[in-house]
């Protein structure tokens, strides 16, 4: 029983808490209608860790931090150092040790089979898959460069090439960004921006280091991009050499190309050609992403402006009276504001299944509807069903909700705010009543099916619950007893007014 | 009573007049269904100004103008001046005085609490919040630079650094643009363009001034970007030095990079690296915004062209007769033109609630429908309901509105223009009647439910009111007496034609 | 009568033939429901030309050609010539003469009032409006430069400044492109591309000429962009000077900035600063437009690929049998192909009003449906209504149209192709019949409301007319006599099979 | 009979297997309703190959490979070689031979007439069309350059110009990319990327070769872009000359423009002007395409993030209880994941015609529904129709599917997973039952039309079949006998519970 509970909690975690684990579903979703075809194991075997284990996730995040260090240090060592130097060499080996531990750990982490979408926890299969895919590259990129120098023939520039191999670890950063983009705890915009900035900075750094490497190892130092501009550039301080390399790299990347530094020999030209081709794609990628974010970020405001413009144009063209124009604009502005607040109530609710929607309505409106005089004494069942059909709405001040003589299609419950009942006689509007919070209006028209006797106009910002006539009647018809109670409630409350109007 | 009125007028202002105040709603919108949970104060306490007060708004707008001055003068003083000079120094202190006044005023301006969305007018809370957020920076950026120089140790380049602190005021410009974008009184396009231009110009100016500062304060003037190109550059006129700095700044910003001016020492390179990285983002941002505006601005025309192309292709593929092709195209062109005029009638109306839509229909069509022979003598209620259901349409010349023998689904009232009634017999079309402005047609088919006896074709551009049969019958069924009147009207008017055709 | 006809023909032209005249509608569209409020004149007064007159349009197009000449020659003369030279000076004056004629003509062309949308033909109002808007600039830009030189004081560089004034005429090109974009006779893509190319070429040419002007008129020729690179540049041939100016202009515009030519003195720098700021906007505008066109041009293909990918994924995930997968893909491919052919039948038809749709259906399908055995002897009215409800469809080979035992919801008429009737018994499929062109199938299920007795499968690409059961029954119910005829036709034809199955 | 079969197989191939053949349809699609107007030949005449023949396709693909070779070698020979050199000259002539063969073959390949959309196999018409369009250019581009040199006058630089003519073959690459974009076997993204890379590389290569050609053939070698930078550049190795040309070409293309190499004489400037104008368009095209791909590629994730954000905002604003918030988010996450897996079940299914949808439902769910106790003993027809109406859904753990007292609108069959039946009494929830795989729930509410007696909540990830009440009743009403069986099944199974609740 407890293991079952544990499993359920696990699944739950995949869904609601740990949004980053976008693969988790794959192991769970069976094909449609396939009761007997899949044979999912209920529990991972001992000693094997789930890839969605929170502690394993933290370990992975920590390794990503180390990768950022590697991404900076590997090109730097390749370009500017000929052999291990003290502070960096020590840190490098500590970092290598962590990645060595991760190689061992990976043998005990279950994986998802891409074809069957099952979580595989057989240690043999895990080992086989790892051996087939990334094991060799992981091991090679973990060998300390001192060891490599000792083993390999000396004329190999092994130090540099070995450090460059460590960039293999960058795949982890890429995977991390793909995960963060789908994680609702982080802003999509900032994740994208960070990714673009990381890619750009790494490109600049990497190309700068390679450029320096080419200049430093060319047979004729004066025929290099650095030597042609600065004599004896190798005797400059490390800081000046590094800054100059970065400077050239970024002058090229931004396609500014002042020209004070430029490739001189064929080798540099060839590297620069490839760098420039890459830049062409990178620039387009940066711009494409930025455009995407700008378009997405301004969509709502643009849409609002279009609506407002169309409404204003329509009103002016047809010379609508001032009051109607103001009502139109106030309504549209209010709608946009409630939407841009991130509510977008209706769309959000519509995307949910009926049961959740009902629960929400019940939570928000039940106690309110329960106190309405019309529903005094009716069964809980009916109230529950009515509440599910209600829609909340905000209405700006001075807007007409119901017009006198209109065919009745909706009734309303006032949640907050205030509305006036207005009767027009001989062209003069006269306020004949006020609706209080928690009162219902429009019910006489709906229940007796006759034109609305009053115009109803908001006095201030008002929140209403709207109930459609057809939905209301359908529910009441299925609960005959309750229907009678409602009619009685109506008659008692409106006896006088109904007598004069004859329902 | 009067305070209540005042409050309502205030709310009204937030909605329809003062579209810039996009935050106003936050203080008013209670959560859904939350009658008792919030406790909104009806009125601000004395001495506290609402942030939506029109006079406070004007004061803010005036300060934004001063910020534009600061944005230009601060980098300029930082880069080109070592100590206060007469005309600028005086103006600076006047501007500082205005901002000092604003600091005092801010203590008396209510603010919106972000979590509860209430307008807070408690002076203590206002002071506490201001002290926690921007007070220190506001004060520091207001201290006159002469005072700063007197207080701080002399070897500090206090003048420059103090003026640069004033750029803190730029946050006001950013807030202003965010507000203008949502303000319907200003064109969205021009607000965006202005924003982009301001950002670009400020970047150019700022970077140019910093570049000059770096060159002017480097220990070896010949090893600077300016000194390497021009000897004794410090003795040039201020105009030449300013223009040259701006020139270099913008040559870099547009990524042209002629190369006549370029960083020479490490400090300049480092600054240029950061400037170039910023430029990379800025360029992408400019292009992204421009793309956004272009896509948005051409959307309607593109859509129209697609529709026309599809219609033409369809007609040619199926070898439709010339007359039908022309009808199709004329109809689509007319539809696009009425839409692009900013009317977009149907979408605009559909976004509005029913009561407003009914008011509009009533205003536009009531007097017209009232004069139609068919509705002579019917009750106002019925007319009101009929008018709400009517849709206005423009029809291009020579288009068939109704075809002979078609099942009747709609009836029409002619508003402007002219239509022919055509009867086809033995393959020959014969005009048997003309409909005058204010007449109804298609009513015989709809009321007697029999195939339309005539083809109805427009003679020129025609405006119609369309009334759907189902909607019409629903309304009439609920008003039995009026239904009889309508039928009588019909019979009297069409006695002869109905006798021959038997309704 | 004839004038009325003429007017109608005129209106007709605005709509269908002369798509370029997007303003024509403004003069015709009255506000909604506004019968008495507008007072449109039926005919233009004598001597006044309509702006939509075809001959006036040709004249305008001819003038646009001359503007292209002016756009090239004006900056050229400004930059490279000090006084009128023979071939150009003569042509210039001929061109000026044409524009002088146009000034006179404009006094006789009606215009559209922007607020009332009426075509104004009162000569006084026309003159007043022209005088207020463009008259002065039009006249000044038409004065021959020889006259200007004679009148104005000699030390004015009148020749150059006068030619530059002629660029005022460019407003005509801008108006032309706005018109062409909406003209369905020209490809939207090519109009946009042409516009962008024209803008770019003019910018390059204009800036190049100004650059040369600045160099040629600077007091110290060696301190100019040209003089710093080439000694005695003024003695070079006109061709070399022109090419070099263009070269620098475009090197800057594309932001390549080799740096062999660059501003040297402050005046050049200031001009270059403004040029570069303009370029920044122009580049963004070019990219924005290109993105817009690319996105629009690939939208359909991308959508198709998404659909296919989703279908393939769905099929593989649920291990659907091979035959079903093929049916799905064949159907989706066929749908895309018919759509991308520019047909988009359904969308096109849905955008049209009912009468036009009925006419099209009648034209395409009437003769076909008339020959179907089921409708032998029924009235034309019924046939007409049936045809309006029919939808044409293409079905790829081997696709099931009807499944055995399915609830009957549609009947079909075979237009082209071939289908098999298949009955499945004991798991074995057996072809029990073939449907010929012009035959109907599914009618037994629909008329007797019983599960379909056969599976119907296409043998090759097949075109069908689909008729919905509900729509069919609605029409037949309103024509009782015809309903009996149809049932009789059904019984006679299917007597044997119905007896065994009992309808 | 066999030929007929063959033809059908052919057509089938066009649709499902050979997605690349987007033109195939044109020959098959007759106009709507046009039975007698077209006269399509059933079979191609002897000796004529269909353009959709698989072997002909392979031949075409092979030729495209040769075109890639030509695209590289033609500009290279034009720029760097004065006369044929041994290895290249031989390969060139072999390639020419292949294209000569293709010219002959083309005379035997049917083509599609663009106006009638028929596949033309008349050899005379084929020859006539080929002669009118591409024949001359195809032949000229195939003449070996040695022959050309022998025939034409010697002072013609015939070698270079003849090789440049071969670029005419590039039209094949363009056609290939257009085809691949629509071919579902290749990723749309990679096809577009490859196309952009090919265009860029060819542009760089082509411009580089032309640049070298201009320098090598200028009368004064020191006044060329190459000569000004490197003395005696013609004596450099071919490798250095080629790399330098490419380097300059790409420095210009990326608009970096270091300035170490730049046009010197007018001829080079003129060519560079055209190159730069082309680049301006190319860069915009690259960025436009990249933006398009980025926008398309991130659309789904962005949409998901928006939905989640709106839901979170809604929940926090209205202070929904924790449990409801989690249900909302879990539901939305699950929905996104199933969608992004490429399933998008509902959209995919909705795009298919009813018969295919029914087949899929039948395949997936029939055996499952057959075993449900409620449908024991009912006819196959009814089951078949029920299955067609069922919708599959995944529900995350702990979500309420049905709420107690809710109006019954749907019944469900449990496919996988587990759900609890919960009854709430006096505010305490109590688990009163469990539903097993293959069981139905919600059926009592649906069949007796009374409020649901239980809340139904998932225990883990659950797959359900949902059946709408209205659809269910419609089907059962048309099969009265089966309806009785279902009611009996219901009564037998739920006798006790129904007795206490009275159905």
XYZ file of C-alpha atoms in Angstrom, chain B residues 24-488:
465
model
C -6.324 52.637 -12.506
C -8.337 49.493 -12.801
C -6.173 47.588 -10.395
C -7.466 49.626 -7.536
C -11.038 48.953 -8.472
C -11.278 45.384 -9.672
C -12.152 43.115 -6.764
C -11.476 39.405 -7.173
C -14.300 37.359 -8.657
C -17.200 36.672 -6.324
C -15.421 38.337 -3.432
C -18.092 40.497 -1.840
C -16.809 40.621 1.693
C -13.151 39.921 1.284
C -12.006 43.390 0.163
C -12.592 46.614 1.934
C -11.976 49.399 -0.522
C -11.911 52.954 0.810
C -14.312 55.124 -1.061
C -12.283 58.310 -0.928
C -8.656 59.324 -0.591
C -7.772 61.079 2.655
C -7.106 64.802 2.616
C -3.764 66.145 1.390
C -3.142 62.996 -0.617
C -3.272 63.266 -4.395
C -4.507 60.456 -6.629
C -1.897 59.309 -9.167
C -4.670 59.738 -11.758
C -5.311 63.377 -10.904
C -5.168 65.312 -14.205
C -3.043 68.108 -12.779
C -0.561 65.639 -11.332
C -0.381 64.031 -14.771
C 0.479 67.362 -16.392
C 3.216 67.909 -13.821
C 4.615 64.463 -14.638
C 4.555 65.189 -18.373
C 6.396 68.419 -17.745
C 9.062 66.559 -15.770
C 9.490 64.122 -18.665
C 10.424 67.082 -20.865
C 13.092 68.026 -18.334
C 14.331 64.434 -18.392
C 14.967 64.752 -22.129
C 17.174 67.732 -21.330
C 18.965 65.749 -18.616
C 19.444 62.786 -20.952
C 21.336 65.028 -23.335
C 23.230 67.187 -20.894
C 24.419 64.590 -18.384
C 26.585 62.498 -20.707
C 27.767 65.684 -22.397
C 28.968 67.220 -19.170
C 30.513 63.946 -18.135
C 32.461 63.583 -21.348
C 33.384 67.113 -22.359
C 33.335 69.329 -19.296
C 35.609 69.144 -16.257
C 33.725 71.604 -14.144
C 30.381 73.459 -14.271
C 30.194 76.011 -17.079
C 27.923 79.007 -16.973
C 24.847 78.514 -19.115
C 24.513 74.771 -18.496
C 25.289 74.921 -14.789
C 22.486 77.399 -14.153
C 19.932 75.446 -16.178
C 21.019 72.258 -14.434
C 20.283 73.697 -11.050
C 16.886 74.967 -12.126
C 16.055 71.484 -13.404
C 17.353 69.976 -10.168
C 15.059 72.257 -8.256
C 12.044 70.951 -10.142
C 12.980 67.380 -9.368
C 13.540 68.316 -5.722
C 9.979 69.611 -5.654
C 8.796 66.315 -7.164
C 10.501 64.384 -4.356
C 8.447 66.344 -1.848
C 5.278 65.920 -3.890
C 5.746 62.160 -4.107
C 5.209 61.909 -0.364
C 1.647 63.055 -0.961
C 0.742 60.829 -3.894
C -1.223 57.651 -3.227
C 0.082 54.418 -4.739
C -1.297 51.056 -5.746
C -0.412 48.065 -3.644
C 0.636 45.332 -6.052
C -0.691 42.405 -4.049
C -4.032 43.729 -2.861
C -4.580 46.118 -5.803
C -5.741 48.846 -3.437
C -4.950 52.541 -3.695
C -2.971 53.278 -0.520
C -3.374 56.828 0.847
C -1.869 56.398 4.290
C 0.974 58.995 4.371
C 3.120 56.745 6.538
C 2.845 53.840 4.150
C 3.526 56.126 1.195
C 6.647 57.471 2.879
C 7.808 54.000 3.894
C 7.404 52.628 0.409
C 9.132 55.593 -1.224
C 11.988 55.376 1.290
C 12.373 51.679 0.509
C 12.371 52.067 -3.259
C 13.549 55.185 -5.031
C 14.008 57.909 -2.472
C 17.785 57.623 -2.054
C 18.478 57.540 -5.767
C 16.067 60.411 -6.388
C 17.797 62.558 -3.765
C 21.333 61.718 -4.836
C 20.503 62.496 -8.462
C 19.147 65.871 -7.391
C 22.137 67.160 -5.399
C 23.666 70.110 -7.305
C 27.124 69.216 -8.564
C 28.629 72.357 -6.996
C 27.550 71.108 -3.582
C 28.946 67.670 -4.335
C 32.287 69.121 -5.358
C 32.442 71.144 -2.144
C 31.724 68.157 0.090
C 33.611 65.306 -1.504
C 37.416 64.964 -1.624
C 38.862 66.943 -4.556
C 40.660 64.146 -6.439
C 37.287 62.510 -7.056
C 36.049 63.347 -10.554
C 32.832 64.176 -8.773
C 31.426 66.505 -11.371
C 31.223 63.913 -14.051
C 30.036 61.085 -11.880
C 27.355 63.201 -10.314
C 25.931 64.273 -13.592
C 25.877 60.689 -14.796
C 23.789 59.755 -11.741
C 21.054 62.000 -13.062
C 20.355 59.483 -15.806
C 18.420 57.699 -13.104
C 15.625 60.024 -14.167
C 15.316 58.146 -17.441
C 12.994 55.651 -15.761
C 10.313 58.318 -16.204
C 10.703 58.274 -19.987
C 10.380 54.509 -20.075
C 7.192 54.690 -18.002
C 5.834 57.404 -20.276
C 6.290 55.314 -23.418
C 4.634 52.304 -21.786
C 1.670 54.574 -21.033
C 1.497 56.192 -24.461
C 1.457 52.823 -26.211
C -1.861 52.052 -24.603
C -3.295 55.531 -25.031
C -5.778 55.565 -27.865
C -5.254 59.274 -28.550
C -1.802 58.549 -30.007
C -0.969 56.363 -32.979
C 0.574 53.103 -31.841
C 2.978 53.137 -34.780
C 4.351 56.589 -34.084
C 4.755 55.928 -30.396
C 6.807 52.824 -31.150
C 8.867 54.612 -33.790
C 9.516 57.524 -31.436
C 10.591 55.149 -28.711
C 13.047 53.366 -30.998
C 14.458 56.670 -32.253
C 14.871 57.997 -28.707
C 16.644 54.841 -27.573
C 18.963 54.950 -30.571
C 19.810 58.629 -30.257
C 20.477 58.344 -26.540
C 22.723 55.322 -27.082
C 24.722 57.156 -29.725
C 25.057 60.279 -27.607
C 25.933 58.405 -24.448
C 28.550 56.164 -26.054
C 30.082 59.097 -27.932
C 30.536 61.053 -24.717
C 32.064 58.100 -22.890
C 34.421 57.474 -25.795
C 35.615 61.067 -25.628
C 35.983 60.835 -21.872
C 38.195 57.767 -22.253
C 40.385 59.488 -24.827
C 40.625 62.763 -22.903
C 41.618 61.118 -19.634
C 44.110 58.539 -20.946
C 47.633 59.056 -19.766
C 49.162 58.962 -23.286
C 47.001 61.073 -25.641
C 48.623 59.655 -28.784
C 47.612 56.130 -27.777
C 43.887 56.906 -27.906
C 41.331 56.512 -30.690
C 41.187 60.284 -31.165
C 44.870 61.027 -30.726
C 45.933 58.296 -33.150
C 43.882 59.996 -35.902
C 44.279 63.676 -34.961
C 47.289 65.175 -33.188
C 46.572 67.512 -30.302
C 42.941 66.659 -30.473
C 42.285 68.330 -27.138
C 42.915 71.696 -28.742
C 40.244 71.259 -31.353
C 37.035 73.224 -30.964
C 34.284 71.669 -28.831
C 32.099 71.351 -31.931
C 34.704 69.305 -33.823
C 35.367 67.093 -30.819
C 31.655 66.519 -30.244
C 30.915 65.781 -33.890
C 33.849 63.394 -34.160
C 32.765 61.511 -31.045
C 29.195 61.224 -32.292
C 30.488 60.184 -35.693
C 32.537 57.362 -34.290
C 29.763 56.269 -31.988
C 27.281 55.968 -34.810
C 29.753 54.397 -37.235
C 30.053 51.644 -34.641
C 26.337 51.478 -33.882
C 25.353 50.956 -37.497
C 28.168 48.370 -37.716
C 29.671 50.246 -40.645
C 33.078 50.582 -38.992
C 35.035 52.535 -41.583
C 38.141 52.083 -39.455
C 39.426 55.645 -39.641
C 38.742 55.784 -35.905
C 39.143 52.697 -33.727
C 40.082 51.761 -30.158
C 43.806 51.799 -29.552
C 44.443 50.980 -25.908
C 42.998 48.205 -23.738
C 40.619 50.468 -21.826
C 38.994 51.647 -25.024
C 38.830 48.100 -26.319
C 37.073 46.894 -23.185
C 34.525 49.683 -23.369
C 34.047 49.054 -27.075
C 33.505 45.341 -26.424
C 30.619 46.116 -24.096
C 29.276 48.748 -26.457
C 29.364 46.285 -29.364
C 27.600 43.583 -27.344
C 24.907 46.096 -26.491
C 24.662 47.128 -30.140
C 24.162 43.510 -31.177
C 21.076 43.400 -28.988
C 19.917 46.874 -29.997
C 20.103 46.123 -33.719
C 18.133 42.928 -33.266
C 15.623 44.862 -31.176
C 15.234 47.578 -33.819
C 14.776 45.037 -36.585
C 12.404 42.966 -34.488
C 10.233 45.984 -33.791
C 10.279 47.127 -37.385
C 9.304 43.660 -38.581
C 6.497 43.641 -36.073
C 5.173 46.974 -37.333
C 5.533 46.003 -41.002
C 3.771 42.673 -40.509
C 0.988 44.330 -38.589
C 0.644 47.211 -41.020
C 0.338 45.039 -44.123
C -1.777 42.237 -42.691
C -5.089 43.496 -44.018
C -3.886 44.135 -47.564
C -2.199 40.725 -47.760
C -5.339 39.005 -46.588
C -7.408 40.819 -49.204
C -4.968 39.837 -51.946
C -5.101 36.191 -50.885
C -8.884 36.180 -50.972
C -9.022 37.803 -54.392
C -6.428 35.397 -55.765
C -8.298 32.368 -54.466
C -11.561 33.639 -55.937
C -10.007 34.381 -59.320
C -8.333 30.978 -59.389
C -11.558 29.239 -58.478
C -13.512 31.085 -61.160
C -11.014 30.410 -63.920
C -10.523 26.787 -62.990
C -14.235 26.076 -63.167
C -14.818 28.317 -66.173
C -17.532 30.296 -64.433
C -19.398 32.695 -66.710
C -18.088 36.263 -66.861
C -21.066 37.708 -64.999
C -20.625 35.421 -62.006
C -16.904 36.171 -61.834
C -17.576 39.883 -61.758
C -20.187 39.491 -59.053
C -17.724 37.520 -56.907
C -14.925 40.039 -57.267
C -17.116 43.087 -56.823
C -18.493 41.589 -53.637
C -15.067 40.771 -52.189
C -13.623 44.163 -53.110
C -16.532 45.978 -51.509
C -16.169 43.900 -48.371
C -12.470 44.689 -48.080
C -13.014 48.374 -48.636
C -15.679 48.758 -46.017
C -13.416 46.835 -43.646
C -10.255 48.776 -44.364
C -12.106 52.035 -43.905
C -11.837 51.149 -40.241
C -15.445 50.101 -39.983
C -15.124 46.348 -39.594
C -18.706 46.638 -38.553
C -19.442 43.091 -37.685
C -16.331 42.360 -35.599
C -16.699 45.631 -33.720
C -20.339 45.007 -32.935
C -19.771 41.395 -31.938
C -17.228 42.433 -29.317
C -19.839 44.558 -27.558
C -22.453 43.320 -25.078
C -26.027 42.895 -26.280
C -27.430 46.014 -24.643
C -24.958 48.328 -26.349
C -25.513 46.590 -29.671
C -29.252 47.042 -29.313
C -28.820 50.725 -28.487
C -26.736 51.213 -31.609
C -29.233 49.374 -33.823
C -32.029 51.360 -32.295
C -30.283 54.635 -32.953
C -29.410 53.737 -36.525
C -32.425 51.842 -37.821
C -35.475 52.424 -35.655
C -36.979 55.393 -37.556
C -36.389 53.537 -40.820
C -38.030 50.273 -39.775
C -40.886 52.189 -38.163
C -41.925 53.452 -41.604
C -41.963 50.064 -43.339
C -45.541 49.201 -44.380
C -45.254 45.703 -42.923
C -44.765 47.002 -39.400
C -47.398 49.693 -39.485
C -49.329 49.569 -36.242
C -47.220 47.002 -34.393
C -46.107 47.626 -30.834
C -42.896 49.431 -29.970
C -41.659 46.378 -28.097
C -41.755 44.250 -31.211
C -40.121 46.888 -33.348
C -37.403 47.291 -30.755
C -36.689 43.586 -30.750
C -36.762 43.370 -34.557
C -34.314 46.227 -34.903
C -31.851 44.509 -32.559
C -31.770 41.504 -34.875
C -31.115 43.443 -38.077
C -27.774 43.505 -39.786
C -26.678 46.261 -42.168
C -24.941 45.296 -45.406
C -23.549 46.992 -48.471
C -24.115 45.262 -51.800
C -22.226 46.262 -54.965
C -24.149 47.013 -58.174
C -25.552 44.182 -60.359
C -25.335 41.573 -57.617
C -28.182 39.124 -57.043
C -29.503 39.333 -53.491
C -32.272 36.785 -53.865
C -32.575 34.160 -56.592
C -35.902 33.091 -58.008
C -37.066 29.715 -56.557
C -34.559 29.897 -53.712
C -35.746 28.742 -50.292
C -36.607 31.867 -48.269
C -34.255 32.437 -45.357
C -34.010 36.194 -45.123
C -36.028 39.333 -45.765
C -34.512 42.726 -46.508
C -35.284 46.414 -46.074
C -33.783 48.753 -48.630
C -31.975 51.665 -46.977
C -30.280 53.360 -49.910
C -29.716 52.437 -53.524
C -32.045 50.651 -55.889
C -32.931 47.043 -56.727
C -34.879 45.398 -59.546
C -37.356 42.541 -59.194
C -36.717 40.147 -62.045
C -38.764 37.177 -63.147
C -37.299 34.589 -65.438
C -39.679 32.853 -67.771
C -38.626 30.598 -70.614
C -35.032 31.594 -70.039
C -35.720 35.300 -70.554
C -35.234 37.697 -67.646
C -37.869 40.370 -67.336
C -37.877 43.281 -64.881
C -41.266 43.176 -63.191
C -40.783 45.766 -60.505
C -38.556 48.142 -58.641
C -38.093 48.454 -54.902
C -37.990 51.943 -53.437
C -35.966 53.190 -50.522
C -37.606 52.127 -47.264
C -39.430 49.206 -48.867
C -39.135 45.632 -47.745
C -38.586 42.668 -50.089
C -38.358 38.913 -49.676
C -41.144 39.200 -47.077
C -43.641 37.088 -49.043
C -41.259 34.148 -49.175
C -40.407 34.458 -45.492
C -43.970 34.861 -44.189
C -45.647 32.288 -46.474
C -42.597 29.974 -46.578
C -42.577 29.415 -50.297
C -39.778 29.726 -52.881
C -38.901 33.308 -53.682
C -41.056 34.473 -56.622
C -38.460 36.926 -58.012
C -34.773 37.329 -58.483
C -33.738 40.562 -56.747
C -30.737 42.351 -58.231
C -29.089 45.611 -57.203
C -28.935 48.432 -59.727
C -26.277 50.425 -57.910
C -24.427 50.384 -54.613
C -27.129 49.457 -52.140
C -27.426 49.386 -48.401
C -29.777 46.814 -46.901
C -30.988 45.667 -43.535
C -31.098 41.895 -43.380
C -33.470 40.051 -41.070
C -33.136 36.325 -40.604
C -36.353 34.301 -40.967
C -35.839 32.224 -37.816
C -35.063 35.237 -35.650
C -38.066 37.046 -37.112
C -40.476 34.187 -36.449
C -39.185 33.709 -32.897
C -39.873 37.328 -32.079
C -43.299 37.363 -33.737
C -44.404 34.156 -32.001
C -43.835 35.802 -28.625
C -46.038 38.726 -29.645
C -49.109 37.049 -31.139
C -51.162 40.200 -31.598
C -48.418 41.918 -33.522
C -48.043 38.855 -35.732
C -51.664 39.233 -36.856
C -51.102 42.892 -37.666
C -48.077 42.040 -39.772
C -49.950 39.376 -41.722
C -52.806 41.814 -42.318
